[in-house]
mmCIF file of C-alpha atoms in Angstrom:
data_model
loop_
_atom_site.group_PDB
_atom_site.id
_atom_site.type_symbol
_atom_site.label_atom_id
_atom_site.label_comp_id
_atom_site.label_asym_id
_atom_site.label_seq_id
_atom_site.Cartn_x
_atom_site.Cartn_y
_atom_site.Cartn_z
ATOM 1 C CA UNK T 29 17.560 49.174 17.989
ATOM 2 C CA UNK T 30 18.833 46.123 19.768
ATOM 3 C CA UNK T 31 19.876 44.979 23.166
ATOM 4 C CA UNK T 32 18.366 43.153 26.070
ATOM 5 C CA UNK T 33 16.614 46.176 27.555
ATOM 6 C CA UNK T 34 14.327 48.829 26.115
ATOM 7 C CA UNK T 35 12.756 51.940 27.552
ATOM 8 C CA UNK T 36 10.432 54.540 26.167
ATOM 9 C CA UNK T 37 8.415 57.478 27.311
ATOM 10 C CA UNK T 38 5.386 59.035 25.762
ATOM 11 C CA UNK T 39 1.632 58.760 25.364
ATOM 12 C CA UNK T 40 -0.755 57.841 22.599
ATOM 13 C CA UNK T 41 0.308 61.079 20.886
ATOM 14 C CA UNK T 42 4.076 61.061 21.411
ATOM 15 C CA UNK T 43 6.646 58.416 22.116
ATOM 16 C CA UNK T 44 10.409 58.679 22.457
ATOM 17 C CA UNK T 45 12.340 55.409 22.384
ATOM 18 C CA UNK T 46 15.906 54.605 23.336
ATOM 19 C CA UNK T 47 17.993 51.616 24.332
ATOM 20 C CA UNK T 48 18.380 51.370 28.096
ATOM 21 C CA UNK T 49 21.455 50.172 29.949
ATOM 22 C CA UNK T 50 21.006 51.440 33.512
ATOM 23 C CA UNK T 51 18.846 50.617 36.506
ATOM 24 C CA UNK T 52 15.099 51.144 36.174
ATOM 25 C CA UNK T 53 13.925 53.869 38.557
ATOM 26 C CA UNK T 54 11.628 52.529 41.244
ATOM 27 C CA UNK T 55 8.263 54.253 41.656
ATOM 28 C CA UNK T 56 7.517 56.595 44.512
ATOM 29 C CA UNK T 57 5.968 54.883 47.527
ATOM 30 C CA UNK T 58 3.151 57.420 47.288
ATOM 31 C CA UNK T 59 2.104 56.424 43.795
ATOM 32 C CA UNK T 60 -0.474 53.633 43.391
ATOM 33 C CA UNK T 61 1.221 50.545 41.997
ATOM 34 C CA UNK T 62 -0.089 47.191 40.783
ATOM 35 C CA UNK T 63 2.154 44.150 40.328
ATOM 36 C CA UNK T 64 0.785 41.387 38.118
ATOM 37 C CA UNK T 65 2.123 38.019 37.086
ATOM 38 C CA UNK T 66 1.656 37.206 33.394
ATOM 39 C CA UNK T 67 1.837 33.428 33.133
ATOM 40 C CA UNK T 68 2.756 31.528 29.992
ATOM 41 C CA UNK T 69 0.338 29.084 28.381
ATOM 42 C CA UNK T 70 0.645 25.731 26.697
ATOM 43 C CA UNK T 71 -1.671 24.232 24.106
ATOM 44 C CA UNK T 72 -2.547 20.777 25.400
ATOM 45 C CA UNK T 73 -4.656 20.199 22.300
ATOM 46 C CA UNK T 74 -4.773 22.382 19.197
ATOM 47 C CA UNK T 75 -7.019 21.734 16.216
ATOM 48 C CA UNK T 76 -6.877 24.179 13.306
ATOM 49 C CA UNK T 77 -9.329 24.742 10.470
ATOM 50 C CA UNK T 78 -8.853 26.092 6.968
ATOM 51 C CA UNK T 79 -8.746 29.904 6.736
ATOM 52 C CA UNK T 80 -11.989 31.834 6.402
ATOM 53 C CA UNK T 81 -12.720 32.715 2.776
ATOM 54 C CA UNK T 82 -14.904 35.798 3.235
ATOM 55 C CA UNK T 83 -15.921 38.466 5.713
ATOM 56 C CA UNK T 84 -13.859 40.935 7.743
ATOM 57 C CA UNK T 85 -11.668 38.147 9.189
ATOM 58 C CA UNK T 86 -10.947 36.528 5.846
ATOM 59 C CA UNK T 87 -7.654 34.652 5.949
ATOM 60 C CA UNK T 88 -7.841 33.941 9.683
ATOM 61 C CA UNK T 89 -7.896 30.340 10.893
ATOM 62 C CA UNK T 90 -10.620 29.058 13.236
ATOM 63 C CA UNK T 91 -9.203 26.946 16.032
ATOM 64 C CA UNK T 92 -10.252 24.725 18.887
ATOM 65 C CA UNK T 93 -7.628 24.536 21.609
ATOM 66 C CA UNK T 94 -7.435 23.312 25.173
ATOM 67 C CA UNK T 95 -5.109 25.766 26.850
ATOM 68 C CA UNK T 96 -3.663 25.922 30.356
ATOM 69 C CA UNK T 97 -1.374 28.280 32.252
ATOM 70 C CA UNK T 98 2.004 27.292 33.668
ATOM 71 C CA UNK T 99 4.245 28.746 36.362
ATOM 72 C CA UNK T 100 6.717 30.383 33.974
ATOM 73 C CA UNK T 101 5.715 34.048 34.101
ATOM 74 C CA UNK T 102 6.640 37.589 33.189
ATOM 75 C CA UNK T 103 6.103 40.234 35.859
ATOM 76 C CA UNK T 104 4.581 43.664 35.309
ATOM 77 C CA UNK T 105 4.914 46.517 37.776
ATOM 78 C CA UNK T 106 2.523 49.273 36.703
ATOM 79 C CA UNK T 107 2.501 52.598 38.539
ATOM 80 C CA UNK T 108 -0.071 55.337 38.093
ATOM 81 C CA UNK T 109 1.564 58.686 37.356
ATOM 82 C CA UNK T 110 0.257 62.210 37.821
ATOM 83 C CA UNK T 111 -2.216 63.338 35.161
ATOM 84 C CA UNK T 112 0.255 65.734 33.534
ATOM 85 C CA UNK T 113 3.015 63.135 33.151
ATOM 86 C CA UNK T 114 3.969 61.139 30.081
ATOM 87 C CA UNK T 115 3.870 57.366 30.276
ATOM 88 C CA UNK T 116 7.179 55.518 30.589
ATOM 89 C CA UNK T 117 7.904 51.920 29.609
ATOM 90 C CA UNK T 118 10.872 49.713 30.473
ATOM 91 C CA UNK T 119 11.182 46.160 29.127
ATOM 92 C CA UNK T 120 14.049 43.912 30.199
ATOM 93 C CA UNK T 121 14.935 40.292 30.816
ATOM 94 C CA UNK T 122 14.710 38.997 34.347
ATOM 95 C CA UNK T 123 17.939 37.580 35.751
ATOM 96 C CA UNK T 124 16.437 34.071 35.916
ATOM 97 C CA UNK T 125 14.892 34.042 32.418
ATOM 98 C CA UNK T 126 15.551 30.576 30.925
ATOM 99 C CA UNK T 127 16.391 31.950 27.473
ATOM 100 C CA UNK T 128 16.910 35.550 26.395
ATOM 101 C CA UNK T 129 16.977 37.208 22.990
ATOM 102 C CA UNK T 130 17.385 40.782 21.758
ATOM 103 C CA UNK T 131 14.544 43.108 22.705
ATOM 104 C CA UNK T 132 14.686 44.765 19.308
ATOM 105 C CA UNK T 133 11.068 45.524 18.470
ATOM 106 C CA UNK T 134 9.527 48.993 18.353
ATOM 107 C CA UNK T 135 7.903 49.943 21.646
ATOM 108 C CA UNK T 136 4.636 50.611 19.804
ATOM 109 C CA UNK T 137 4.675 46.966 18.665
ATOM 110 C CA UNK T 138 4.929 45.609 22.203
ATOM 111 C CA UNK T 139 1.614 44.049 23.193
ATOM 112 C CA UNK T 140 1.647 45.376 26.761
ATOM 113 C CA UNK T 141 2.192 48.919 25.492
ATOM 114 C CA UNK T 142 -0.467 48.449 22.817
ATOM 115 C CA UNK T 143 -2.885 47.311 25.534
ATOM 116 C CA UNK T 144 -2.250 50.518 27.474
ATOM 117 C CA UNK T 145 -2.709 52.701 24.392
ATOM 118 C CA UNK T 146 -5.897 50.815 23.519
ATOM 119 C CA UNK T 147 -7.378 51.676 26.923
ATOM 120 C CA UNK T 148 -6.482 55.333 26.373
ATOM 121 C CA UNK T 149 -8.309 55.161 23.053
ATOM 122 C CA UNK T 150 -11.271 53.383 24.650
ATOM 123 C CA UNK T 151 -11.656 55.943 27.456
ATOM 124 C CA UNK T 152 -10.749 59.006 25.410
ATOM 125 C CA UNK T 153 -8.298 60.208 28.051
ATOM 126 C CA UNK T 154 -4.671 60.026 29.008
ATOM 127 C CA UNK T 155 -3.870 57.243 31.493
ATOM 128 C CA UNK T 156 -0.261 57.991 32.484
ATOM 129 C CA UNK T 157 1.649 54.988 33.818
ATOM 130 C CA UNK T 158 5.146 53.748 34.407
ATOM 131 C CA UNK T 159 5.576 50.140 33.280
ATOM 132 C CA UNK T 160 8.458 47.912 34.271
ATOM 133 C CA UNK T 161 8.111 44.584 32.464
ATOM 134 C CA UNK T 162 10.475 41.836 33.616
ATOM 135 C CA UNK T 163 10.364 39.093 31.002
ATOM 136 C CA UNK T 164 10.999 35.406 31.568
ATOM 137 C CA UNK T 165 8.861 33.900 28.797
ATOM 138 C CA UNK T 166 10.909 33.400 25.601
ATOM 139 C CA UNK T 167 9.876 35.436 22.584
ATOM 140 C CA UNK T 168 8.430 33.588 19.596
ATOM 141 C CA UNK T 169 8.291 30.170 21.216
ATOM 142 C CA UNK T 170 4.540 29.495 21.265
ATOM 143 C CA UNK T 171 4.162 30.166 25.003
ATOM 144 C CA UNK T 172 2.009 33.278 24.654
ATOM 145 C CA UNK T 173 4.235 35.698 26.542
ATOM 146 C CA UNK T 174 3.109 38.773 24.633
ATOM 147 C CA UNK T 175 -0.550 37.839 25.030
ATOM 148 C CA UNK T 176 -0.128 37.271 28.759
ATOM 149 C CA UNK T 177 1.602 40.647 29.106
ATOM 150 C CA UNK T 178 -1.192 42.411 27.222
ATOM 151 C CA UNK T 179 -3.913 40.843 29.365
ATOM 152 C CA UNK T 180 -2.063 41.709 32.570
ATOM 153 C CA UNK T 181 -1.649 45.299 31.393
ATOM 154 C CA UNK T 182 -5.355 45.648 30.571
ATOM 155 C CA UNK T 183 -6.290 44.443 34.049
ATOM 156 C CA UNK T 184 -3.661 46.523 35.843
ATOM 157 C CA UNK T 185 -4.615 49.795 34.152
ATOM 158 C CA UNK T 186 -8.325 49.167 34.699
ATOM 159 C CA UNK T 187 -7.617 48.650 38.395
ATOM 160 C CA UNK T 188 -5.275 51.624 38.797
ATOM 161 C CA UNK T 189 -7.676 54.103 37.202
ATOM 162 C CA UNK T 190 -10.874 52.428 38.440
ATOM 163 C CA UNK T 191 -12.181 52.267 34.879
ATOM 164 C CA UNK T 192 -15.819 51.255 34.498
ATOM 165 C CA UNK T 193 -15.139 48.755 31.715
ATOM 166 C CA UNK T 194 -17.132 45.518 32.150
ATOM 167 C CA UNK T 195 -15.511 42.135 31.675
ATOM 168 C CA UNK T 196 -17.420 41.566 28.433
ATOM 169 C CA UNK T 197 -15.911 44.713 26.935
ATOM 170 C CA UNK T 198 -12.462 43.732 28.190
ATOM 171 C CA UNK T 199 -12.767 40.537 26.155
ATOM 172 C CA UNK T 200 -13.662 42.582 23.067
ATOM 173 C CA UNK T 201 -10.661 44.842 23.617
ATOM 174 C CA UNK T 202 -8.424 41.825 24.160
ATOM 175 C CA UNK T 203 -9.504 40.385 20.812
ATOM 176 C CA UNK T 204 -8.206 43.520 19.092
ATOM 177 C CA UNK T 205 -4.743 42.713 20.411
ATOM 178 C CA UNK T 206 -4.487 39.008 19.584
ATOM 179 C CA UNK T 207 -6.370 35.725 19.580
ATOM 180 C CA UNK T 208 -4.832 34.471 22.872
ATOM 181 C CA UNK T 209 -5.190 37.685 24.891
ATOM 182 C CA UNK T 210 -8.809 37.115 25.941
ATOM 183 C CA UNK T 211 -7.930 33.667 27.300
ATOM 184 C CA UNK T 212 -5.177 35.250 29.406
ATOM 185 C CA UNK T 213 -7.603 37.606 31.175
ATOM 186 C CA UNK T 214 -8.407 34.737 33.564
ATOM 187 C CA UNK T 215 -6.171 32.131 35.154
ATOM 188 C CA UNK T 216 -7.958 28.819 34.629
ATOM 189 C CA UNK T 217 -7.711 26.372 31.718
ATOM 190 C CA UNK T 218 -10.199 26.697 28.895
ATOM 191 C CA UNK T 219 -11.266 25.462 25.503
ATOM 192 C CA UNK T 220 -10.774 28.385 23.133
ATOM 193 C CA UNK T 221 -12.653 28.242 19.836
ATOM 194 C CA UNK T 222 -13.524 30.324 16.801
ATOM 195 C CA UNK T 223 -10.918 33.038 16.345
ATOM 196 C CA UNK T 224 -10.225 33.106 20.071
ATOM 197 C CA UNK T 225 -13.418 34.862 21.100
ATOM 198 C CA UNK T 226 -15.287 31.788 22.380
ATOM 199 C CA UNK T 227 -13.808 30.770 25.715
ATOM 200 C CA UNK T 228 -15.255 27.906 27.732
ATOM 201 C CA UNK T 229 -13.537 27.552 31.089
ATOM 202 C CA UNK T 230 -12.895 23.924 31.992
ATOM 203 C CA UNK T 231 -12.269 22.142 35.306
ATOM 204 C CA UNK T 232 -8.956 22.804 36.983
ATOM 205 C CA UNK T 233 -6.175 20.568 35.760
ATOM 206 C CA UNK T 234 -2.759 20.035 37.289
ATOM 207 C CA UNK T 235 0.401 18.332 36.200
ATOM 208 C CA UNK T 236 4.076 18.674 35.501
ATOM 209 C CA UNK T 237 5.817 19.183 32.188
ATOM 210 C CA UNK T 238 9.363 19.894 31.083
ATOM 211 C CA UNK T 239 9.807 22.674 28.540
ATOM 212 C CA UNK T 240 12.543 22.604 25.916
ATOM 213 C CA UNK T 241 13.117 26.075 24.471
ATOM 214 C CA UNK T 242 15.484 26.030 21.477
ATOM 215 C CA UNK T 243 17.505 29.011 20.242
ATOM 216 C CA UNK T 244 15.405 29.271 17.069
ATOM 217 C CA UNK T 245 11.818 30.323 16.542
ATOM 218 C CA UNK T 246 9.009 29.340 14.198
ATOM 219 C CA UNK T 247 7.385 32.430 12.609
ATOM 220 C CA UNK T 248 3.650 32.074 13.156
ATOM 221 C CA UNK T 249 2.634 33.348 9.713
ATOM 222 C CA UNK T 250 4.995 30.978 7.938
ATOM 223 C CA UNK T 251 3.733 28.027 9.991
ATOM 224 C CA UNK T 252 0.113 28.747 9.096
ATOM 225 C CA UNK T 253 1.020 29.076 5.419
ATOM 226 C CA UNK T 254 2.753 25.707 5.567
ATOM 227 C CA UNK T 255 -0.349 24.281 7.254
ATOM 228 C CA UNK T 256 -2.553 25.629 4.440
ATOM 229 C CA UNK T 257 -0.456 23.838 1.829
ATOM 230 C CA UNK T 258 -1.423 20.418 3.181
ATOM 231 C CA UNK T 259 -4.603 20.900 5.217
ATOM 232 C CA UNK T 260 -7.104 21.413 2.402
ATOM 233 C CA UNK T 261 -10.544 22.158 3.846
ATOM 234 C CA UNK T 262 -9.760 21.034 7.378
ATOM 235 C CA UNK T 263 -12.183 21.956 10.145
ATOM 236 C CA UNK T 264 -11.375 22.738 13.751
ATOM 237 C CA UNK T 265 -12.450 19.695 15.786
ATOM 238 C CA UNK T 266 -14.169 21.454 18.676
ATOM 239 C CA UNK T 267 -16.020 18.468 20.107
ATOM 240 C CA UNK T 268 -12.889 16.329 20.183
ATOM 241 C CA UNK T 269 -11.019 19.031 22.078
ATOM 242 C CA UNK T 270 -13.915 19.617 24.488
ATOM 243 C CA UNK T 271 -14.227 15.902 25.182
ATOM 244 C CA UNK T 272 -10.539 15.681 26.044
ATOM 245 C CA UNK T 273 -10.756 18.666 28.397
ATOM 246 C CA UNK T 274 -13.909 17.442 30.137
ATOM 247 C CA UNK T 275 -12.672 13.893 30.544
ATOM 248 C CA UNK T 276 -9.207 14.739 31.797
ATOM 249 C CA UNK T 277 -10.019 14.645 35.476
ATOM 250 C CA UNK T 278 -7.371 16.374 37.550
ATOM 251 C CA UNK T 279 -4.323 15.507 35.461
ATOM 252 C CA UNK T 280 -2.952 15.273 31.933
ATOM 253 C CA UNK T 281 -0.699 12.219 32.186
ATOM 254 C CA UNK T 282 -1.777 9.517 29.758
ATOM 255 C CA UNK T 283 -3.853 11.810 27.534
ATOM 256 C CA UNK T 284 -3.345 11.814 23.765
ATOM 257 C CA UNK T 285 -2.367 15.455 23.445
ATOM 258 C CA UNK T 286 -1.996 16.798 19.893
ATOM 259 C CA UNK T 287 -1.167 19.883 17.845
ATOM 260 C CA UNK T 288 -2.249 20.262 14.226
ATOM 261 C CA UNK T 289 0.494 22.834 13.634
ATOM 262 C CA UNK T 290 3.388 20.624 14.723
ATOM 263 C CA UNK T 291 4.061 19.126 11.290
ATOM 264 C CA UNK T 292 3.789 22.544 9.634
ATOM 265 C CA UNK T 293 6.225 23.992 12.170
ATOM 266 C CA UNK T 294 8.696 21.235 11.292
ATOM 267 C CA UNK T 295 8.361 22.101 7.604
ATOM 268 C CA UNK T 296 9.190 25.734 8.355
ATOM 269 C CA UNK T 297 12.003 24.860 10.774
ATOM 270 C CA UNK T 298 13.357 21.360 9.990
ATOM 271 C CA UNK T 299 15.605 21.644 13.037
ATOM 272 C CA UNK T 300 12.455 21.350 15.158
ATOM 273 C CA UNK T 301 11.887 17.816 13.876
ATOM 274 C CA UNK T 302 15.506 16.952 14.614
ATOM 275 C CA UNK T 303 15.138 18.387 18.113
ATOM 276 C CA UNK T 304 11.997 16.359 18.840
ATOM 277 C CA UNK T 305 13.802 13.189 17.749
ATOM 278 C CA UNK T 306 16.772 14.099 19.942
ATOM 279 C CA UNK T 307 14.472 14.655 22.930
ATOM 280 C CA UNK T 308 12.790 11.293 22.310
ATOM 281 C CA UNK T 309 16.152 9.518 22.265
ATOM 282 C CA UNK T 310 17.198 11.208 25.506
ATOM 283 C CA UNK T 311 13.927 10.156 27.143
ATOM 284 C CA UNK T 312 14.479 6.598 25.956
ATOM 285 C CA UNK T 313 17.806 6.492 27.746
ATOM 286 C CA UNK T 314 16.079 7.378 31.026
ATOM 287 C CA UNK T 315 14.613 3.875 31.220
ATOM 288 C CA UNK T 316 10.984 4.922 31.683
ATOM 289 C CA UNK T 317 8.365 2.203 31.485
ATOM 290 C CA UNK T 318 7.191 3.401 28.077
ATOM 291 C CA UNK T 319 7.860 6.022 25.403
ATOM 292 C CA UNK T 320 6.766 9.581 26.102
ATOM 293 C CA UNK T 321 5.491 11.862 23.357
ATOM 294 C CA UNK T 322 7.313 15.103 22.589
ATOM 295 C CA UNK T 323 4.693 17.810 22.094
ATOM 296 C CA UNK T 324 4.823 21.272 20.516
ATOM 297 C CA UNK T 325 2.961 24.270 21.934
ATOM 298 C CA UNK T 326 1.367 26.868 19.665
ATOM 299 C CA UNK T 327 3.138 27.282 16.355
ATOM 300 C CA UNK T 328 6.449 26.315 17.982
ATOM 301 C CA UNK T 329 9.263 26.268 18.645
ATOM 302 C CA UNK T 330 8.909 25.266 22.311
ATOM 303 C CA UNK T 331 8.507 21.538 22.953
ATOM 304 C CA UNK T 332 7.239 19.903 26.124
ATOM 305 C CA UNK T 333 7.112 16.484 27.740
ATOM 306 C CA UNK T 334 4.483 15.392 30.281
ATOM 307 C CA UNK T 335 5.785 14.069 33.608
ATOM 308 C CA UNK T 336 4.059 12.109 36.349
ATOM 309 C CA UNK T 337 5.211 14.118 39.360
ATOM 310 C CA UNK T 338 7.455 16.947 40.500
ATOM 311 C CA UNK T 339 10.253 14.446 41.133
ATOM 312 C CA UNK T 340 9.805 12.916 37.684
ATOM 313 C CA UNK T 341 9.904 16.404 36.148
ATOM 314 C CA UNK T 342 13.122 17.239 38.005
ATOM 315 C CA UNK T 343 14.735 14.002 36.809
ATOM 316 C CA UNK T 344 13.592 14.627 33.232
ATOM 317 C CA UNK T 345 14.826 18.219 33.338
ATOM 318 C CA UNK T 346 18.273 17.102 34.491
ATOM 319 C CA UNK T 347 18.506 14.416 31.789
ATOM 320 C CA UNK T 348 17.450 16.768 29.000
ATOM 321 C CA UNK T 349 19.805 19.510 30.171
ATOM 322 C CA UNK T 350 22.696 17.069 29.770
ATOM 323 C CA UNK T 351 21.523 15.879 26.369
ATOM 324 C CA UNK T 352 20.441 19.105 24.650
ATOM 325 C CA UNK T 353 23.231 21.555 24.053
ATOM 326 C CA UNK T 354 22.073 25.081 23.230
ATOM 327 C CA UNK T 355 18.494 24.640 24.479
ATOM 328 C CA UNK T 356 16.949 26.032 27.632
ATOM 329 C CA UNK T 357 15.251 23.293 29.666
ATOM 330 C CA UNK T 358 12.876 23.988 32.558
ATOM 331 C CA UNK T 359 10.353 21.993 34.561
ATOM 332 C CA UNK T 360 6.993 23.759 34.818
ATOM 333 C CA UNK T 361 3.814 23.187 36.784
ATOM 334 C CA UNK T 362 0.429 23.323 35.102
ATOM 335 C CA UNK T 363 -2.406 24.711 37.165
#
C-alpha cells in the first residue's frame, strides 16, 4: 500500500486497512475529544556505547543524550467512541508539512496505533477511538516523530478513558514502544541514559535552529551497525552530557554539541557528508563572524545549525533554501 494518506478500522482483534483519498470525517460534537501536539526532538548531544553483550536487551546500545523539543509538531485528534464501536485510524500529511513521503507502512506498525493497542492490552478491555493524525515531522529523519506520536497517544487515551495508570507505569509502557517514547511523555529537555529508561529532566533551554531535511533517510539499524564497526568498546559518556546540559544556562549558542552517530550515518549515506559540506559552504557565504557547525540529530538524516536569534534563523533559513535544492529547510524554536 502506498500513498500520502492511510486509514484503518479495527481493534486489537481485527483491523481492516485501506488507502484513503477523501476527507476525514470529523467527530461528533457530543463525543469526548482530545487534541494533542506531538513535538519533534533534537539530540543536542548524543554519546553511544558498545552494544550490550548479554541479558534480555543484548545487542541494544546504551546511550547518554541531551534531548530537547522543538516547535515542529504532528497533531493528534483522538475521539472516544461508543463501547460497541471499532477503532478507526487516519494518518495523513498536513498541508504545511515541510517534507512528505509515502505513508506506506502497515497500520499495525504505526507507533501511535501500537500505543493504543498496548493500552488495550494493559487494561484488558476495548478502548474504542477515532484517531486523526496530521503529520508534519518527516519520517526517518532522526526527529522522533513516531515516538512523539506514540507518547501523545498514550496520554490522550489515558485522559479520554480516565485510566488509573500511574506515570511510572506509563514510562514502562512507553519503553515497550521505543527508546525515545518515554522522553516524549513530558515537554521539557532531559538527559536520557541507559536504554532510554533513565530520564533526568534538565533546566529549560531556549534557542533557534534551522533544520535541513534531505530527501533521503539513514536507516537506524544500518547506522548502528556502521558505528559498531569502528567504535570498539566505547562507553556512553553520561557525565560529559550531563555537564553540558547543566552548564548551558538558558541557551545553546556557543556550546560544543556532538553526535557519536554522525560519522556512522555518513558511512551509510555518503550523501549526508556531501550535504553537510554544502551547508557549511552556504553558511560561509553568509559572512558570519565565524564558522558554524553543521550538526546531525539522531541517526540522521536531518541536519541542523544553531542560530543566535529568530532574525538570524530567518536569514539562515532563506540562505539555505536558495543553496540547497531538493531539501526542506525550516527554522525551528527550541523550548
